PDB file of C-alpha atoms in Angstrom:
ATOM      1  CA  MET X 806     173.623  77.138   4.678  1.00  0.00           C
ATOM      2  CA  LYS X 807     170.487  77.192   6.799  1.00  0.00           C
ATOM      3  CA  HIS X 808     172.539  76.349   9.853  1.00  0.00           C
ATOM      4  CA  LEU X 809     174.973  79.190   9.024  1.00  0.00           C
ATOM      5  CA  LYS X 810     172.134  81.679   8.573  1.00  0.00           C
ATOM      6  CA  ARG X 811     170.525  80.530  11.840  1.00  0.00           C
ATOM      7  CA  ASN X 812     173.851  80.973  13.648  1.00  0.00           C
ATOM      8  CA  ILE X 813     174.314  84.503  12.260  1.00  0.00           C
ATOM      9  CA  ILE X 814     170.792  85.536  13.304  1.00  0.00           C
ATOM     10  CA  PHE X 815     171.313  84.007  16.760  1.00  0.00           C
ATOM     11  CA  SER X 816     174.646  85.866  17.134  1.00  0.00           C
ATOM     12  CA  LEU X 817     173.062  89.198  16.144  1.00  0.00           C
ATOM     13  CA  LEU X 818     170.210  88.670  18.605  1.00  0.00           C
ATOM     14  CA  LEU X 819     172.709  87.858  21.358  1.00  0.00           C
ATOM     15  CA  ILE X 820     174.772  90.991  20.625  1.00  0.00           C
ATOM     16  CA  PHE X 821     171.620  93.148  20.585  1.00  0.00           C
ATOM     17  CA  THR X 822     170.398  91.629  23.849  1.00  0.00           C
ATOM     18  CA  LEU X 823     173.748  92.153  25.601  1.00  0.00           C
ATOM     19  CA  SER X 824     173.967  95.720  24.284  1.00  0.00           C
ATOM     20  CA  PHE X 825     170.443  96.428  25.495  1.00  0.00           C
ATOM     21  CA  LEU X 826     171.188  95.017  28.952  1.00  0.00           C
ATOM     22  CA  GLY X 827     174.374  97.091  29.039  1.00  0.00           C
ATOM     23  CA  CYS X 828     172.350 100.225  28.343  1.00  0.00           C
ATOM     24  CA  ILE X 829     169.976  99.352  31.166  1.00  0.00           C
ATOM     25  CA  LYS X 830     172.884  98.923  33.606  1.00  0.00           C
ATOM     26  CA  GLU X 831     174.483 102.165  32.433  1.00  0.00           C
ATOM     27  CA  ASP X 832     171.176 103.980  32.878  1.00  0.00           C
ATOM     28  CA  GLN X 833     170.913 102.587  36.394  1.00  0.00           C
ATOM     29  CA  LYS X 834     174.416 103.872  37.214  1.00  0.00           C
ATOM     30  CA  LYS X 835     173.849 107.325  35.730  1.00  0.00           C
ATOM     31  CA  PRO X 836     170.366 108.781  36.217  1.00  0.00           C
ATOM     32  CA  SER X 837     169.273 110.832  33.250  1.00  0.00           C
ATOM     33  CA  ASN X 838     168.842 114.593  33.379  1.00  0.00           C
ATOM     34  CA  ASN X 839     165.122 113.969  33.208  1.00  0.00           C
ATOM     35  CA  SER X 840     165.309 111.856  36.396  1.00  0.00           C
ATOM     36  CA  SER X 841     167.255 114.617  38.129  1.00  0.00           C
ATOM     37  CA  ASN X 842     164.794 117.249  36.968  1.00  0.00           C
ATOM     38  CA  ASN X 843     161.866 115.095  38.027  1.00  0.00           C
ATOM     39  CA  SER X 844     163.422 114.630  41.476  1.00  0.00           C
ATOM     40  CA  SER X 845     163.974 118.384  41.793  1.00  0.00           C
ATOM     41  CA  ASN X 846     160.416 119.110  40.679  1.00  0.00           C
ATOM     42  CA  GLU X 847     159.050 116.530  43.121  1.00  0.00           C
ATOM     43  CA  LYS X 848     161.005 118.174  45.960  1.00  0.00           C
ATOM     44  CA  LYS X 849     159.630 121.597  45.021  1.00  0.00           C
ATOM     45  CA  ASN X 850     156.117 120.199  44.828  1.00  0.00           C
ATOM     46  CA  ASN X 851     156.527 118.523  48.224  1.00  0.00           C
ATOM     47  CA  ASN X 852     157.763 121.784  49.761  1.00  0.00           C
ATOM     48  CA  LYS X 853     154.846 123.618  48.196  1.00  0.00           C
ATOM     49  CA  GLU X 854     152.382 121.040  49.490  1.00  0.00           C
ATOM     50  CA  GLN X 855     153.871 121.257  52.993  1.00  0.00           C
ATOM     51  CA  ALA X 856     153.610 125.055  52.887  1.00  0.00           C
ATOM     52  CA  GLU X 857     150.006 124.831  51.694  1.00  0.00           C
ATOM     53  CA  GLN X 858     149.221 122.520  54.608  1.00  0.00           C
ATOM     54  CA  LYS X 859     150.843 124.936  57.081  1.00  0.00           C
ATOM     55  CA  TYR X 860     149.234 128.148  55.855  1.00  0.00           C
ATOM     56  CA  PRO X 861     147.213 130.133  56.695  1.00  0.00           C
ATOM     57  CA  ILE X 862     148.968 130.884  59.992  1.00  0.00           C
ATOM     58  CA  ARG X 863     148.058 133.252  62.794  1.00  0.00           C
ATOM     59  CA  ILE X 864     150.549 134.939  65.058  1.00  0.00           C
ATOM     60  CA  VAL X 865     150.284 137.535  67.831  1.00  0.00           C
ATOM     61  CA  ASP X 866     152.889 140.245  67.285  1.00  0.00           C
ATOM     62  CA  SER X 867     154.601 142.474  69.849  1.00  0.00           C
ATOM     63  CA  LEU X 868     151.724 144.978  69.757  1.00  0.00           C
ATOM     64  CA  ASP X 869     149.290 142.165  70.664  1.00  0.00           C
ATOM     65  CA  ARG X 870     147.845 142.308  67.157  1.00  0.00           C
ATOM     66  CA  LYS X 871     146.521 139.056  65.705  1.00  0.00           C
ATOM     67  CA  VAL X 872     148.193 138.768  62.314  1.00  0.00           C
ATOM     68  CA  THR X 873     146.950 136.255  59.726  1.00  0.00           C
ATOM     69  CA  ILE X 874     149.265 135.204  56.898  1.00  0.00           C
ATOM     70  CA  VAL X 875     147.225 133.396  54.257  1.00  0.00           C
ATOM     71  CA  ASP X 876     150.008 132.003  52.048  1.00  0.00           C
ATOM     72  CA  GLU X 877     153.729 131.425  52.409  1.00  0.00           C
ATOM     73  CA  PRO X 878     155.336 134.873  51.893  1.00  0.00           C
ATOM     74  CA  GLU X 879     157.191 135.353  48.633  1.00  0.00           C
ATOM     75  CA  LYS X 880     157.843 139.103  48.961  1.00  0.00           C
ATOM     76  CA  VAL X 881     159.042 140.532  52.272  1.00  0.00           C
ATOM     77  CA  ILE X 882     159.982 144.047  53.375  1.00  0.00           C
ATOM     78  CA  SER X 883     162.197 144.443  56.446  1.00  0.00           C
ATOM     79  CA  LEU X 884     161.965 147.668  58.408  1.00  0.00           C
ATOM     80  CA  ALA X 885     164.820 147.017  60.853  1.00  0.00           C
ATOM     81  CA  PRO X 886     168.504 146.029  60.475  1.00  0.00           C
ATOM     82  CA  ASN X 887     168.324 143.148  62.982  1.00  0.00           C
ATOM     83  CA  ILE X 888     165.306 141.702  61.164  1.00  0.00           C
ATOM     84  CA  SER X 889     167.150 141.852  57.830  1.00  0.00           C
ATOM     85  CA  GLU X 890     170.139 140.074  59.376  1.00  0.00           C
ATOM     86  CA  ILE X 891     167.887 137.349  60.785  1.00  0.00           C
ATOM     87  CA  ILE X 892     166.259 136.834  57.370  1.00  0.00           C
ATOM     88  CA  TYR X 893     169.701 136.460  55.779  1.00  0.00           C
ATOM     89  CA  ALA X 894     170.894 134.090  58.510  1.00  0.00           C
ATOM     90  CA  LEU X 895     167.850 131.893  57.832  1.00  0.00           C
ATOM     91  CA  GLY X 896     168.767 131.741  54.132  1.00  0.00           C
ATOM     92  CA  LYS X 897     165.609 133.593  53.090  1.00  0.00           C
ATOM     93  CA  GLU X 898     167.236 136.679  51.585  1.00  0.00           C
ATOM     94  CA  ASN X 899     165.691 135.830  48.202  1.00  0.00           C
ATOM     95  CA  LEU X 900     162.337 136.920  49.656  1.00  0.00           C
ATOM     96  CA  LEU X 901     163.501 140.455  50.480  1.00  0.00           C
ATOM     97  CA  VAL X 902     162.179 143.119  48.109  1.00  0.00           C
ATOM     98  CA  GLY X 903     162.676 146.136  50.387  1.00  0.00           C
ATOM     99  CA  ARG X 904     164.832 147.286  53.321  1.00  0.00           C
ATOM    100  CA  THR X 905     165.635 150.406  55.312  1.00  0.00           C
ATOM    101  CA  ALA X 906     168.673 152.572  54.603  1.00  0.00           C
ATOM    102  CA  LEU X 907     170.160 151.321  57.893  1.00  0.00           C
ATOM    103  CA  CYS X 908     169.997 147.688  56.749  1.00  0.00           C
ATOM    104  CA  ASP X 909     173.606 147.389  55.584  1.00  0.00           C
ATOM    105  CA  PHE X 910     174.688 143.854  56.497  1.00  0.00           C
ATOM    106  CA  PRO X 911     175.610 141.666  54.763  1.00  0.00           C
ATOM    107  CA  GLU X 912     176.951 143.854  51.980  1.00  0.00           C
ATOM    108  CA  SER X 913     174.821 142.134  49.335  1.00  0.00           C
ATOM    109  CA  ILE X 914     171.691 143.615  50.937  1.00  0.00           C
ATOM    110  CA  LEU X 915     172.669 147.001  49.495  1.00  0.00           C
ATOM    111  CA  GLY X 916     171.427 145.725  46.135  1.00  0.00           C
ATOM    112  CA  ILE X 917     167.879 145.511  47.509  1.00  0.00           C
ATOM    113  CA  GLU X 918     165.514 148.479  47.152  1.00  0.00           C
ATOM    114  CA  SER X 919     165.747 150.978  50.029  1.00  0.00           C
ATOM    115  CA  ILE X 920     162.501 152.450  51.336  1.00  0.00           C
ATOM    116  CA  GLY X 921     164.154 155.077  53.580  1.00  0.00           C
ATOM    117  CA  ASP X 922     164.574 155.020  57.353  1.00  0.00           C
ATOM    118  CA  PHE X 923     162.549 152.869  59.732  1.00  0.00           C
ATOM    119  CA  TYR X 924     161.006 155.808  61.584  1.00  0.00           C
ATOM    120  CA  ASN X 925     159.319 157.255  58.512  1.00  0.00           C
ATOM    121  CA  PRO X 926     159.693 154.930  55.522  1.00  0.00           C
ATOM    122  CA  ASN X 927     158.501 155.813  52.040  1.00  0.00           C
ATOM    123  CA  ILE X 928     154.957 154.393  52.107  1.00  0.00           C
ATOM    124  CA  ASP X 929     154.439 154.919  48.373  1.00  0.00           C
ATOM    125  CA  LYS X 930     157.523 152.819  47.660  1.00  0.00           C
ATOM    126  CA  ILE X 931     156.260 150.107  50.027  1.00  0.00           C
ATOM    127  CA  VAL X 932     152.903 150.009  48.202  1.00  0.00           C
ATOM    128  CA  GLU X 933     154.714 149.802  44.865  1.00  0.00           C
ATOM    129  CA  LEU X 934     156.708 146.754  46.046  1.00  0.00           C
ATOM    130  CA  THR X 935     153.477 144.855  46.918  1.00  0.00           C
ATOM    131  CA  PRO X 936     154.859 142.884  49.878  1.00  0.00           C
ATOM    132  CA  ASP X 937     153.162 139.788  51.266  1.00  0.00           C
ATOM    133  CA  ILE X 938     154.369 140.796  54.729  1.00  0.00           C
ATOM    134  CA  ILE X 939     156.230 143.748  56.269  1.00  0.00           C
ATOM    135  CA  ILE X 940     158.304 142.806  59.323  1.00  0.00           C
ATOM    136  CA  MET X 941     159.238 145.692  61.591  1.00  0.00           C
ATOM    137  CA  SER X 942     160.404 146.650  65.074  1.00  0.00           C
ATOM    138  CA  SER X 943     158.553 148.795  67.597  1.00  0.00           C
ATOM    139  CA  LEU X 944     160.769 151.756  66.653  1.00  0.00           C
ATOM    140  CA  ALA X 945     158.423 152.528  63.769  1.00  0.00           C
ATOM    141  CA  SER X 946     156.473 155.744  64.283  1.00  0.00           C
ATOM    142  CA  GLU X 947     152.753 155.874  65.095  1.00  0.00           C
ATOM    143  CA  LYS X 948     152.322 157.755  61.836  1.00  0.00           C
ATOM    144  CA  THR X 949     153.815 154.823  59.897  1.00  0.00           C
ATOM    145  CA  LEU X 950     151.672 152.256  61.708  1.00  0.00           C
ATOM    146  CA  SER X 951     148.511 154.297  61.128  1.00  0.00           C
ATOM    147  CA  LYS X 952     149.282 154.632  57.424  1.00  0.00           C
ATOM    148  CA  LEU X 953     149.911 150.894  57.058  1.00  0.00           C
ATOM    149  CA  ASP X 954     146.601 150.189  58.813  1.00  0.00           C
ATOM    150  CA  GLU X 955     144.785 152.698  56.621  1.00  0.00           C
ATOM    151  CA  LEU X 956     146.125 151.085  53.445  1.00  0.00           C
ATOM    152  CA  LYS X 957     145.497 147.594  54.848  1.00  0.00           C
ATOM    153  CA  LEU X 958     149.108 146.604  54.205  1.00  0.00           C
ATOM    154  CA  PRO X 959     150.115 143.342  55.926  1.00  0.00           C
ATOM    155  CA  TYR X 960     152.650 143.921  58.692  1.00  0.00           C
ATOM    156  CA  MET X 961     153.839 142.460  61.967  1.00  0.00           C
ATOM    157  CA  VAL X 962     155.879 144.059  64.747  1.00  0.00           C
ATOM    158  CA  ILE X 963     158.587 141.997  66.424  1.00  0.00           C
ATOM    159  CA  ASN X 964     160.123 143.502  69.537  1.00  0.00           C
ATOM    160  CA  GLU X 965     160.925 140.883  72.156  1.00  0.00           C
ATOM    161  CA  ASP X 966     162.558 141.181  75.580  1.00  0.00           C
ATOM    162  CA  GLU X 967     165.887 142.987  75.601  1.00  0.00           C
ATOM    163  CA  SER X 968     167.750 139.790  76.388  1.00  0.00           C
ATOM    164  CA  ILE X 969     169.635 137.053  74.588  1.00  0.00           C
ATOM    165  CA  GLU X 970     166.559 134.842  75.015  1.00  0.00           C
ATOM    166  CA  GLY X 971     164.495 137.628  73.449  1.00  0.00           C
ATOM    167  CA  THR X 972     166.802 137.483  70.435  1.00  0.00           C
ATOM    168  CA  TYR X 973     166.100 133.774  70.092  1.00  0.00           C
ATOM    169  CA  THR X 974     162.358 134.487  70.230  1.00  0.00           C
ATOM    170  CA  CYS X 975     162.710 137.038  67.401  1.00  0.00           C
ATOM    171  CA  ILE X 976     164.482 134.423  65.303  1.00  0.00           C
ATOM    172  CA  GLU X 977     161.838 131.791  66.109  1.00  0.00           C
ATOM    173  CA  LYS X 978     158.958 134.087  65.125  1.00  0.00           C
ATOM    174  CA  ILE X 979     160.539 135.156  61.848  1.00  0.00           C
ATOM    175  CA  GLY X 980     161.383 131.525  61.088  1.00  0.00           C
ATOM    176  CA  TYR X 981     157.766 130.543  61.744  1.00  0.00           C
ATOM    177  CA  VAL X 982     156.363 133.263  59.474  1.00  0.00           C
ATOM    178  CA  LEU X 983     158.788 132.455  56.630  1.00  0.00           C
ATOM    179  CA  ASN X 984     158.329 128.671  56.865  1.00  0.00           C
ATOM    180  CA  SER X 985     161.881 128.219  58.202  1.00  0.00           C
ATOM    181  CA  GLU X 986     161.375 126.594  61.598  1.00  0.00           C
ATOM    182  CA  LYS X 987     164.195 124.079  61.062  1.00  0.00           C
ATOM    183  CA  GLU X 988     166.607 126.802  59.962  1.00  0.00           C
ATOM    184  CA  SER X 989     165.702 128.999  62.938  1.00  0.00           C
ATOM    185  CA  GLU X 990     166.166 126.086  65.346  1.00  0.00           C
ATOM    186  CA  ASP X 991     169.588 125.299  63.856  1.00  0.00           C
ATOM    187  CA  LEU X 992     170.630 128.960  64.020  1.00  0.00           C
ATOM    188  CA  ILE X 993     169.588 129.298  67.669  1.00  0.00           C
ATOM    189  CA  ASN X 994     171.415 126.099  68.644  1.00  0.00           C
ATOM    190  CA  GLU X 995     174.529 127.306  66.824  1.00  0.00           C
ATOM    191  CA  MET X 996     174.373 130.640  68.673  1.00  0.00           C
ATOM    192  CA  LYS X 997     173.874 128.949  72.050  1.00  0.00           C
ATOM    193  CA  THR X 998     176.849 126.668  71.440  1.00  0.00           C
ATOM    194  CA  LYS X 999     179.134 129.553  70.476  1.00  0.00           C
ATOM    195  CA  ILE X1000     178.100 131.677  73.465  1.00  0.00           C
ATOM    196  CA  GLY X1001     178.584 128.681  75.773  1.00  0.00           C
ATOM    197  CA  ASP X1002     182.065 128.043  74.376  1.00  0.00           C
ATOM    198  CA  ILE X1003     183.110 131.677  74.867  1.00  0.00           C
ATOM    199  CA  SER X1004     181.744 131.836  78.415  1.00  0.00           C
ATOM    200  CA  SER X1005     183.513 128.587  79.337  1.00  0.00           C
ATOM    201  CA  LYS X1006     186.791 129.911  77.953  1.00  0.00           C
ATOM    202  CA  VAL X1007     186.754 132.992  80.206  1.00  0.00           C
ATOM    203  CA  SER X1008     184.959 131.504  83.213  1.00  0.00           C
ATOM    204  CA  LYS X1009     188.086 131.233  85.392  1.00  0.00           C
ATOM    205  CA  SER X1010     189.447 134.695  84.556  1.00  0.00           C
ATOM    206  CA  ASN X1011     189.046 137.806  86.704  1.00  0.00           C
ATOM    207  CA  LYS X1012     185.932 139.808  85.904  1.00  0.00           C
ATOM    208  CA  PRO X1013     186.760 143.487  85.304  1.00  0.00           C
ATOM    209  CA  ARG X1014     184.076 146.163  85.385  1.00  0.00           C
ATOM    210  CA  VAL X1015     183.234 147.205  81.830  1.00  0.00           C
ATOM    211  CA  HIS X1016     181.285 150.248  80.678  1.00  0.00           C
ATOM    212  CA  PHE X1017     179.782 150.319  77.184  1.00  0.00           C
ATOM    213  CA  ILE X1018     179.026 153.817  75.899  1.00  0.00           C
ATOM    214  CA  VAL X1019     175.923 153.717  73.719  1.00  0.00           C
ATOM    215  CA  ASP X1020     176.155 157.510  73.418  1.00  0.00           C
ATOM    216  CA  PHE X1021     176.954 160.335  75.797  1.00  0.00           C
ATOM    217  CA  GLY X1022     174.447 160.034  78.622  1.00  0.00           C
ATOM    218  CA  TYR X1023     173.438 156.516  77.606  1.00  0.00           C
ATOM    219  CA  SER X1024     174.667 153.080  78.600  1.00  0.00           C
ATOM    220  CA  ALA X1025     173.309 149.530  78.775  1.00  0.00           C
ATOM    221  CA  GLY X1026     171.545 148.946  82.106  1.00  0.00           C
ATOM    222  CA  LYS X1027     171.308 145.598  83.867  1.00  0.00           C
ATOM    223  CA  ASP X1028     168.035 144.670  82.124  1.00  0.00           C
ATOM    224  CA  THR X1029     169.436 144.953  78.579  1.00  0.00           C
ATOM    225  CA  TYR X1030     170.797 142.279  76.255  1.00  0.00           C
ATOM    226  CA  ILE X1031     174.072 144.223  75.977  1.00  0.00           C
ATOM    227  CA  SER X1032     174.528 143.782  79.733  1.00  0.00           C
ATOM    228  CA  GLN X1033     174.044 140.036  79.235  1.00  0.00           C
ATOM    229  CA  MET X1034     176.594 140.105  76.413  1.00  0.00           C
ATOM    230  CA  ILE X1035     179.142 141.771  78.723  1.00  0.00           C
ATOM    231  CA  ASN X1036     178.473 139.102  81.370  1.00  0.00           C
ATOM    232  CA  ALA X1037     178.800 136.291  78.805  1.00  0.00           C
ATOM    233  CA  ALA X1038     182.155 137.780  77.733  1.00  0.00           C
ATOM    234  CA  GLY X1039     183.471 137.382  81.284  1.00  0.00           C
ATOM    235  CA  ALA X1040     182.990 140.827  82.817  1.00  0.00           C
ATOM    236  CA  ILE X1041     180.729 142.827  85.127  1.00  0.00           C
ATOM    237  CA  ASN X1042     178.590 145.520  83.554  1.00  0.00           C
ATOM    238  CA  ALA X1043     179.591 148.808  85.220  1.00  0.00           C
ATOM    239  CA  ALA X1044     176.095 150.143  84.493  1.00  0.00           C
ATOM    240  CA  ASP X1045     174.303 147.332  86.315  1.00  0.00           C
ATOM    241  CA  ASN X1046     173.181 149.839  88.949  1.00  0.00           C
ATOM    242  CA  ILE X1047     170.519 151.150  86.555  1.00  0.00           C
ATOM    243  CA  THR X1048     167.728 149.794  84.377  1.00  0.00           C
ATOM    244  CA  GLY X1049     167.185 150.978  80.839  1.00  0.00           C
ATOM    245  CA  TRP X1050     169.629 153.159  78.949  1.00  0.00           C
ATOM    246  CA  ASN X1051     169.891 156.599  80.621  1.00  0.00           C
ATOM    247  CA  TYR X1052     173.228 156.936  82.412  1.00  0.00           C
ATOM    248  CA  SER X1053     174.543 160.213  83.765  1.00  0.00           C
ATOM    249  CA  LEU X1054     178.165 161.338  83.684  1.00  0.00           C
ATOM    250  CA  GLU X1055     178.048 161.549  87.490  1.00  0.00           C
ATOM    251  CA  LYS X1056     177.210 157.843  87.709  1.00  0.00           C
ATOM    252  CA  LEU X1057     180.008 157.017  85.271  1.00  0.00           C
ATOM    253  CA  ILE X1058     182.568 159.016  87.279  1.00  0.00           C
ATOM    254  CA  GLU X1059     181.377 157.319  90.460  1.00  0.00           C
ATOM    255  CA  SER X1060     181.697 153.810  88.981  1.00  0.00           C
ATOM    256  CA  ASP X1061     185.080 154.595  87.315  1.00  0.00           C
ATOM    257  CA  PRO X1062     185.199 151.323  85.311  1.00  0.00           C
ATOM    258  CA  ASP X1063     188.284 149.251  84.505  1.00  0.00           C
ATOM    259  CA  ILE X1064     187.501 149.143  80.785  1.00  0.00           C
ATOM    260  CA  ILE X1065     185.461 151.401  78.516  1.00  0.00           C
ATOM    261  CA  ILE X1066     184.172 150.260  75.131  1.00  0.00           C
ATOM    262  CA  ALA X1067     182.610 152.687  72.666  1.00  0.00           C
ATOM    263  CA  PRO X1068     181.613 153.025  68.997  1.00  0.00           C
ATOM    264  CA  LYS X1069     184.303 154.444  66.726  1.00  0.00           C
ATOM    265  CA  LYS X1070     182.378 157.693  66.184  1.00  0.00           C
ATOM    266  CA  LEU X1071     182.666 158.559  69.915  1.00  0.00           C
ATOM    267  CA  ILE X1072     186.290 157.631  70.686  1.00  0.00           C
ATOM    268  CA  ALA X1073     187.887 161.003  69.841  1.00  0.00           C
ATOM    269  CA  GLN X1074     185.318 162.854  71.959  1.00  0.00           C
ATOM    270  CA  VAL X1075     185.800 160.496  74.918  1.00  0.00           C
ATOM    271  CA  LEU X1076     189.526 161.302  74.888  1.00  0.00           C
ATOM    272  CA  GLU X1077     188.849 165.047  75.041  1.00  0.00           C
ATOM    273  CA  ARG X1078     185.533 165.410  76.868  1.00  0.00           C
ATOM    274  CA  ASN X1079     185.520 166.701  80.437  1.00  0.00           C
ATOM    275  CA  GLY X1080     184.695 163.966  82.918  1.00  0.00           C
ATOM    276  CA  TYR X1081     185.522 161.201  80.472  1.00  0.00           C
ATOM    277  CA  LYS X1082     189.185 161.939  79.817  1.00  0.00           C
ATOM    278  CA  ASP X1083     189.998 161.665  83.534  1.00  0.00           C
ATOM    279  CA  LEU X1084     188.479 158.213  83.989  1.00  0.00           C
ATOM    280  CA  ARG X1085     190.835 155.433  85.057  1.00  0.00           C
ATOM    281  CA  ALA X1086     190.151 153.364  81.934  1.00  0.00           C
ATOM    282  CA  VAL X1087     191.063 156.277  79.654  1.00  0.00           C
ATOM    283  CA  LYS X1088     194.230 157.109  81.591  1.00  0.00           C
ATOM    284  CA  ASN X1089     195.300 153.440  81.599  1.00  0.00           C
ATOM    285  CA  LYS X1090     194.640 153.146  77.861  1.00  0.00           C
ATOM    286  CA  LYS X1091     191.808 150.710  78.423  1.00  0.00           C
ATOM    287  CA  LEU X1092     189.488 152.498  76.007  1.00  0.00           C
ATOM    288  CA  TYR X1093     188.498 150.240  73.115  1.00  0.00           C
ATOM    289  CA  VAL X1094     186.517 150.684  69.927  1.00  0.00           C
ATOM    290  CA  ILE X1095     183.860 148.292  68.659  1.00  0.00           C
ATOM    291  CA  ASP X1096     181.535 148.208  65.658  1.00  0.00           C
ATOM    292  CA  ASP X1097     178.314 149.238  67.386  1.00  0.00           C
ATOM    293  CA  ALA X1098     176.208 147.437  64.745  1.00  0.00           C
ATOM    294  CA  VAL X1099     177.622 144.100  65.933  1.00  0.00           C
ATOM    295  CA  ILE X1100     176.730 144.736  69.563  1.00  0.00           C
ATOM    296  CA  SER X1101     173.625 146.925  69.313  1.00  0.00           C
ATOM    297  CA  ARG X1102     171.537 144.911  66.819  1.00  0.00           C
ATOM    298  CA  GLN X1103     169.486 142.211  68.502  1.00  0.00           C
ATOM    299  CA  GLY X1104     170.140 139.538  65.905  1.00  0.00           C
ATOM    300  CA  PRO X1105     172.394 136.604  64.977  1.00  0.00           C
ATOM    301  CA  ARG X1106     175.604 138.656  65.165  1.00  0.00           C
ATOM    302  CA  ILE X1107     175.363 139.090  68.946  1.00  0.00           C
ATOM    303  CA  THR X1108     177.541 135.963  69.137  1.00  0.00           C
ATOM    304  CA  ASP X1109     180.243 137.823  67.181  1.00  0.00           C
ATOM    305  CA  GLY X1110     179.766 140.780  69.513  1.00  0.00           C
ATOM    306  CA  ILE X1111     180.280 138.592  72.590  1.00  0.00           C
ATOM    307  CA  GLU X1112     183.448 137.117  71.103  1.00  0.00           C
ATOM    308  CA  ILE X1113     184.832 140.573  70.269  1.00  0.00           C
ATOM    309  CA  LEU X1114     184.061 141.753  73.815  1.00  0.00           C
ATOM    310  CA  ALA X1115     185.710 138.644  75.286  1.00  0.00           C
ATOM    311  CA  ARG X1116     188.850 139.210  73.197  1.00  0.00           C
ATOM    312  CA  ILE X1117     189.047 142.820  74.380  1.00  0.00           C
ATOM    313  CA  ILE X1118     188.437 141.945  78.036  1.00  0.00           C
ATOM    314  CA  HIS X1119     190.496 138.726  78.180  1.00  0.00           C
ATOM    315  CA  PRO X1120     193.139 138.934  75.419  1.00  0.00           C
ATOM    316  CA  ASP X1121     195.342 136.275  77.061  1.00  0.00           C
ATOM    317  CA  GLU X1122     192.581 133.673  76.734  1.00  0.00           C
ATOM    318  CA  PHE X1123     192.451 134.267  72.973  1.00  0.00           C
ATOM    319  CA  LYS X1124     196.175 134.756  72.392  1.00  0.00           C
ATOM    320  CA  GLU X1125     196.601 131.535  70.400  1.00  0.00           C
ATOM    321  CA  GLU X1126     193.627 132.256  68.128  1.00  0.00           C
ATOM    322  CA  MET X1127     194.819 135.812  67.486  1.00  0.00           C
ATOM    323  CA  GLU X1128     198.345 134.636  66.651  1.00  0.00           C
ATOM    324  CA  ASN X1129     196.973 132.043  64.224  1.00  0.00           C
ATOM    325  CA  GLU X1130     194.764 134.673  62.578  1.00  0.00           C
ATOM    326  CA  SER X1131     197.619 137.180  62.236  1.00  0.00           C
ATOM    327  CA  SER X1132     199.887 134.559  60.643  1.00  0.00           C
ATOM    328  CA  LYS X1133     197.401 133.813  57.861  1.00  0.00           C
TER     329      LYS X1133
END
């Protein structure tokens, strides 16, 4: 009887031990929710610690102002469409609490509070939103800058060279301020790769002379990033005989470009306007429309702009891609 009892107890202990070991193995295979939560919390804490080690930071903006940012920004107002697009491309859209009425891409940005236009934004609304930093372009008015200074609101102006490299610098600076250096580096490398691929694709094609109409009396001179975009798309900028943006009708008639590209809002007028309607490109039906936001905003979408230009200028080089897209 004693032996039987001892055997039963031994068997129960063995079953318990095996069950317990089985639980341990199962736990090792499937981490508990608590482990997952702890890991997530540790990651957040590490990110916070890294940010605390980085800040405060000091940066010289495009007005040569020394701007100090004490803590990692949690609330940002963008006062320019290209800046908003850069913030989104860096994956930091959750920081945006305010934008201008012209900031319309991507579409989800329309759900963010508008503070008016970037020339004369609603200062009261900006104060109400209590931003940690306001990022703006040099197109802001002196009145706006003076008011921000008077109220001691934190802002920085980013307006780099009108070049593709200048666009990269804008992205780098915003990435630095928002603790997104890795994201900005990845974005820039991605843009460089795409531009390189497009340029290689059209490198052996003829280079027509292309005129981009910014507005009547305005084009993109040789020192602008739009001129570089036209070059990268495999063409010669017809307005490379000027610097800046002012371009007279007389100069346009004299250059008589092979291709004209213009924003949709101007196309009907180009077809009817004296001087324009007699240009070779118009007569030969080489007048094309483009979304001016894609080409005129110095931000991450300039790569899309270059590809659109390249497809317009060299359709044969993109024939296969276009056929595949149309068949979908």
